[in-house]
């Protein structure tokens, strides 16, 4: 038991380092988008009076890339990456011991659901289902599945009502006018902090 505790503590330290890298990257890339967009806004202030419309006619498509298109691609990709990171860190705990011959692949399901079942039913770990972080992650899972399977188009997912519910209940996410999930600049960092808190809770049990 003490050996397992020591290993988990060591792994949690490494997890915190990886979380720091995610956090630094999120702040860096979001700040980069803000700087690029600000450069176009500053440029508009320097054009002669009366020529603002001509300036934006020329630069609007470029500015839109930094205000909408690039952030959407980055946030969706980063959100899915953090979720995959979470899955892998939960699965890392699913190691059979001398008390059981069952492995993770013997359990029905996939991803987080499969791993959480293994930890609770096979390794008898007190899985933190009752925490606010886990409830947050469960809602975020609907967003993740929608982004992965339908590129974020809410009405095309198998259970759109669960996605709509998640959008309504989670901060920093909305549905745009075309029916796609739209993650705001704060979302990935908020998700990351919830993941970190959850993993700390899990690894300390």
Coordinates of C-alpha atoms in Angstrom, one line a residue:
X1 CA 0.0 0.0 0.0
X2 CA 2.8 2.5 0.9
X3 CA 4.6 1.6 -2.3
X4 CA 1.4 2.4 -4.3
X5 CA 1.0 5.7 -2.5
X6 CA 4.6 6.7 -3.2
X7 CA 4.3 5.8 -6.9
X8 CA 1.0 7.8 -7.2
X9 CA 2.6 10.8 -5.5
X10 CA 5.5 10.7 -7.9
X11 CA 3.2 10.4 -10.9
X12 CA 1.1 13.3 -9.6
X13 CA 4.2 15.5 -9.5
X14 CA 4.9 14.7 -13.1
X15 CA 1.2 15.3 -14.0
X16 CA 1.5 18.8 -12.4
X17 CA 4.5 19.6 -14.6
X18 CA 2.5 18.6 -17.7
X19 CA -0.4 20.6 -16.5
X20 CA 1.9 23.6 -16.2
X21 CA 3.0 23.2 -19.8
X22 CA -0.6 23.1 -21.0
X23 CA -1.4 26.2 -18.9
X24 CA 1.6 28.1 -20.3
X25 CA 0.7 27.1 -23.8
X26 CA -2.9 28.2 -23.5
X27 CA -1.8 31.6 -22.1
X28 CA 0.8 32.1 -24.8
X29 CA -1.4 31.2 -27.8
X30 CA -4.4 33.2 -26.5
X31 CA -2.2 36.2 -25.9
X32 CA -0.8 35.8 -29.5
X33 CA -4.2 35.9 -31.0
X34 CA -5.0 39.1 -29.0
X35 CA -1.8 40.7 -30.1
X36 CA -2.4 39.9 -33.8
X37 CA -5.9 41.2 -33.6
X38 CA -4.8 44.4 -31.8
X39 CA -2.3 45.1 -34.5
X40 CA -5.1 45.4 -37.1
X41 CA -7.1 47.6 -34.7
X42 CA -4.1 49.8 -34.2
X43 CA -3.6 50.0 -37.9
X44 CA -7.1 51.2 -38.4
X45 CA -6.4 54.1 -36.0
X46 CA -3.5 55.2 -38.1
X47 CA -5.3 55.5 -41.4
X48 CA -6.4 58.9 -42.6
X49 CA -9.8 60.0 -41.6
X50 CA -12.5 58.7 -44.0
X51 CA -10.4 55.7 -45.1
X52 CA -11.4 53.3 -42.3
X53 CA -13.8 51.4 -44.5
X54 CA -11.2 50.9 -47.2
X55 CA -8.8 49.6 -44.5
X56 CA -11.2 47.0 -43.2
X57 CA -12.3 46.0 -46.7
X58 CA -8.6 45.1 -47.3
X59 CA -7.8 43.5 -43.9
X60 CA -11.1 42.2 -42.6
X61 CA -10.6 38.6 -43.7
X62 CA -7.1 38.5 -42.2
X63 CA -8.4 40.0 -38.9
X64 CA -11.3 37.5 -38.8
X65 CA -8.7 34.6 -38.9
X66 CA -7.3 35.8 -35.6
X67 CA -10.6 36.7 -34.0
X68 CA -12.6 33.6 -35.0
X69 CA -11.1 31.0 -37.3
X70 CA -7.7 30.3 -35.8
X71 CA -9.0 30.4 -32.2
X72 CA -11.8 28.0 -33.0
X73 CA -9.3 25.5 -34.5
X74 CA -6.8 25.9 -31.6
X75 CA -9.4 25.7 -28.8
X76 CA -11.2 22.7 -30.2
X77 CA -7.9 20.9 -30.7
X78 CA -6.5 21.8 -27.3
X79 CA -9.7 20.9 -25.5
X80 CA -9.6 17.4 -27.1
X81 CA -5.9 17.1 -26.3
X82 CA -6.5 17.9 -22.6
X83 CA -9.3 15.4 -22.5
X84 CA -7.1 12.7 -24.0
X85 CA -4.5 13.6 -21.4
X86 CA -7.1 13.1 -18.7
X87 CA -8.1 9.7 -20.1
X88 CA -4.5 8.6 -20.2
X89 CA -3.8 9.6 -16.6
X90 CA -6.8 7.8 -15.4
X91 CA -5.9 4.7 -17.4
X92 CA -2.4 4.8 -15.9
X93 CA -3.9 3.7 -12.6
X94 CA -5.6 0.7 -14.1
X95 CA -2.8 -1.8 -13.4
X96 CA -3.7 -5.2 -12.3
X97 CA -2.1 -6.6 -9.1
X98 CA -1.7 -9.9 -7.4
X99 CA -5.3 -9.8 -6.2
X100 CA -6.8 -9.8 -9.7
X101 CA -6.1 -11.2 -13.2
X102 CA -8.5 -8.8 -14.9
X103 CA -7.0 -6.1 -17.1
X104 CA -8.5 -2.9 -18.4
X105 CA -9.3 -4.5 -21.7
X106 CA -11.5 -7.1 -20.0
X107 CA -13.9 -4.3 -18.9
X108 CA -16.7 -3.2 -21.2
X109 CA -16.8 0.3 -22.6
X110 CA -14.0 2.6 -23.5
X111 CA -12.1 5.7 -22.4
X112 CA -12.9 7.3 -19.1
X113 CA -16.0 5.2 -18.4
X114 CA -14.0 2.0 -18.9
X115 CA -11.1 3.1 -16.7
X116 CA -13.4 4.5 -13.9
X117 CA -15.3 1.2 -13.8
X118 CA -12.0 -0.8 -13.6
X119 CA -10.7 1.4 -10.7
X120 CA -14.0 1.1 -8.8
X121 CA -15.1 -2.4 -9.5
X122 CA -11.8 -4.3 -9.9
X123 CA -9.2 -2.3 -7.9
X124 CA -11.8 -1.2 -5.4
X125 CA -10.6 2.4 -5.5
X126 CA -12.9 5.0 -4.0
X127 CA -13.4 6.8 -7.4
X128 CA -14.4 10.5 -6.8
X129 CA -17.7 10.4 -8.7
X130 CA -19.2 12.8 -6.2
X131 CA -16.8 15.7 -6.8
X132 CA -17.8 18.9 -8.6
X133 CA -14.8 18.4 -10.9
X134 CA -16.1 15.0 -12.1
X135 CA -19.5 16.4 -12.7
X136 CA -17.9 19.1 -14.8
X137 CA -15.9 16.6 -16.7
X138 CA -19.0 14.5 -17.4
X139 CA -20.7 17.6 -19.0
X140 CA -17.5 18.5 -20.9
X141 CA -17.5 14.9 -22.3
X142 CA -20.6 15.8 -24.4
X143 CA -18.8 18.7 -25.9
X144 CA -15.7 16.7 -26.6
X145 CA -17.7 13.9 -28.4
X146 CA -19.6 16.5 -30.5
X147 CA -16.4 18.2 -31.6
X148 CA -14.7 14.8 -32.4
X149 CA -17.6 13.2 -34.2
X150 CA -19.4 16.1 -35.9
X151 CA -16.8 18.9 -35.8
X152 CA -18.9 20.6 -33.2
X153 CA -22.2 20.7 -35.1
X154 CA -24.7 20.2 -32.3
X155 CA -27.7 19.1 -34.3
X156 CA -25.7 16.3 -36.1
X157 CA -24.6 14.5 -32.9
X158 CA -26.5 11.4 -31.8
X159 CA -27.8 13.1 -28.5
X160 CA -27.9 16.8 -29.2
X161 CA -30.0 17.4 -26.0
X162 CA -27.0 16.4 -23.8
X163 CA -24.7 18.8 -25.7
X164 CA -27.3 21.6 -25.4
X165 CA -27.5 20.9 -21.7
X166 CA -23.7 21.1 -21.3
X167 CA -23.6 24.4 -23.2
X168 CA -26.2 25.8 -20.9
X169 CA -24.6 24.7 -17.7
X170 CA -20.8 25.2 -18.4
X171 CA -19.1 28.5 -18.4
X172 CA -17.2 30.0 -21.5
X173 CA -19.0 28.0 -24.1
X174 CA -22.0 28.8 -26.4
X175 CA -23.6 27.7 -29.7
X176 CA -22.9 30.0 -32.6
X177 CA -25.4 31.2 -35.2
X178 CA -24.6 28.2 -37.4
X179 CA -25.2 25.7 -34.7
X180 CA -21.6 24.9 -33.8
X181 CA -20.0 24.7 -30.4
X182 CA -18.0 27.9 -29.8
X183 CA -15.4 27.8 -27.0
X184 CA -14.5 31.1 -25.6
X185 CA -10.9 32.2 -24.7
X186 CA -11.3 31.2 -21.0
X187 CA -12.7 27.7 -21.7
X188 CA -9.6 25.6 -22.1
X189 CA -7.9 27.0 -19.1
X190 CA -11.0 26.5 -17.0
X191 CA -11.3 22.9 -18.2
X192 CA -7.6 22.3 -17.5
X193 CA -7.9 23.5 -13.9
X194 CA -10.9 21.2 -13.3
X195 CA -8.9 18.3 -14.8
X196 CA -5.9 19.1 -12.5
X197 CA -8.1 19.3 -9.4
X198 CA -9.8 16.0 -10.3
X199 CA -6.5 14.2 -10.9
X200 CA -5.1 15.4 -7.6
X201 CA -8.2 14.1 -5.9
X202 CA -8.0 10.8 -7.7
X203 CA -4.2 10.2 -7.2
X204 CA -4.4 11.0 -3.5
X205 CA -7.0 8.3 -2.8

